[in-house]
């Protein structure tokens, strides 16, 4: 319930609503201009719709559209070596890259392949932390902490048990790994809302014409 309310609050913001209305108007213009005219609606709506779709596509890129939750408080924990594919500074709210990792409202995003030693298959995740813990910005491997029952819950501990950093040295990612995500791609709700907006406008035009 709390997760649903949080998602609704995230959507019903000025940028989200403005994006849905703007894209909805563009889609409406294309359909209305193609079916009934006037022609200028079609000519205006086509480039606007192309721009909207490009933005939604960029937001929905799976490689950078998710960051997973950490292990539950009081839940089971396990450590595992991880391969570091990359580290970058991002805005903690939008997830967009930033040039200065020391700026306010930024976090480090670690692109990792977790290689569990308890029989679970290796999997790739993005994990965020306010600091460059374990110096992963300049390393090719590190140690993560995860929930064995919900492996997508991953955190990068600042001070893992002493034996684990040594076990992580030289770890390699297998050829096939699983990718965990934590929900629909970014921008999907706005895209769906824009289609609903366009459909409502089309129905309204038919009713009044």
Coordinates of N, CA and C in Angstrom, one line a residue, residues 84 86-89 101-102 106-112 127-142 156-159:
X84 N 33.1 -5.2 -10.8 CA 32.7 -3.8 -11.0 C 32.8 -3.4 -12.5
X86 N 31.5 -0.5 -13.7 CA 31.6 0.9 -13.8 C 31.0 1.6 -12.6
X87 N 31.4 2.8 -12.4 CA 30.9 3.7 -11.3 C 30.7 5.1 -11.8
X88 N 29.6 5.7 -11.5 CA 29.3 7.0 -12.0 C 28.5 7.8 -10.9
X89 N 28.6 9.1 -10.9 CA 27.9 10.0 -10.0 C 26.6 10.3 -10.7
X101 N 30.8 14.6 -8.5 CA 30.3 13.6 -7.5 C 30.2 14.1 -6.1
X102 N 30.8 15.3 -5.8 CA 30.8 15.8 -4.5 C 29.6 16.8 -4.3
X106 N 23.7 14.2 -4.8 CA 24.3 13.2 -5.7 C 24.7 11.9 -4.9
X107 N 24.7 10.8 -5.6 CA 25.1 9.5 -5.1 C 26.0 8.8 -6.1
X108 N 26.7 7.8 -5.7 CA 27.5 7.0 -6.6 C 26.6 5.8 -7.0
X109 N 26.6 5.5 -8.3 CA 25.9 4.4 -8.8 C 26.9 3.3 -9.3
X110 N 26.8 2.1 -8.7 CA 27.8 1.1 -9.0 C 27.1 0.0 -9.9
X111 N 27.7 -0.2 -11.0 CA 27.2 -1.2 -12.0 C 28.0 -2.5 -11.7
X112 N 27.3 -3.5 -11.1 CA 28.0 -4.7 -10.5 C 27.4 -6.0 -11.1
X127 N 23.6 -0.5 -7.9 CA 23.5 -0.2 -6.5 C 24.0 1.2 -6.2
X128 N 23.2 2.0 -5.4 CA 23.6 3.4 -5.1 C 24.1 3.5 -3.7
X129 N 25.0 4.4 -3.5 CA 25.5 4.7 -2.1 C 26.0 6.2 -2.2
X130 N 25.9 6.9 -1.0 CA 26.3 8.3 -1.0 C 27.8 8.5 -1.2
X131 N 28.6 7.4 -0.9 CA 30.0 7.5 -0.9 C 30.6 6.5 -1.9
X132 N 31.9 6.7 -2.3 CA 32.6 5.7 -3.1 C 33.2 4.7 -2.1
X133 N 32.3 3.8 -1.6 CA 32.7 2.8 -0.6 C 33.7 1.8 -1.2
X134 N 34.6 1.3 -0.4 CA 35.6 0.3 -0.8 C 36.5 0.8 -2.0
X135 N 36.4 2.1 -2.3 CA 37.2 2.6 -3.4 C 36.9 2.0 -4.7
X136 N 35.6 1.6 -4.9 CA 35.3 0.9 -6.2 C 35.4 1.7 -7.4
X137 N 35.5 3.0 -7.3 CA 35.7 3.9 -8.4 C 37.0 3.5 -9.2
X138 N 38.0 3.0 -8.4 CA 39.3 2.7 -9.0 C 39.6 1.2 -8.9
X139 N 38.6 0.3 -8.7 CA 38.8 -1.1 -8.6 C 38.0 -1.9 -9.5
X140 N 38.4 -3.1 -9.8 CA 37.6 -3.9 -10.7 C 36.8 -5.0 -10.0
X141 N 36.9 -5.0 -8.7 CA 36.1 -6.0 -7.9 C 35.8 -5.4 -6.5
X142 N 34.8 -6.0 -5.8 CA 34.5 -5.5 -4.5 C 33.7 -6.6 -3.8
X156 N 26.3 -2.2 -0.8 CA 27.8 -2.2 -0.8 C 28.2 -1.8 0.6
X157 N 28.7 -2.7 1.4 CA 29.1 -2.3 2.8 C 30.4 -1.5 2.8
X158 N 30.5 -0.6 3.7 CA 31.7 0.2 3.8 C 32.9 -0.6 4.3
X159 N 32.6 -1.5 5.2 CA 33.6 -2.3 5.9 C 33.2 -3.7 6.0

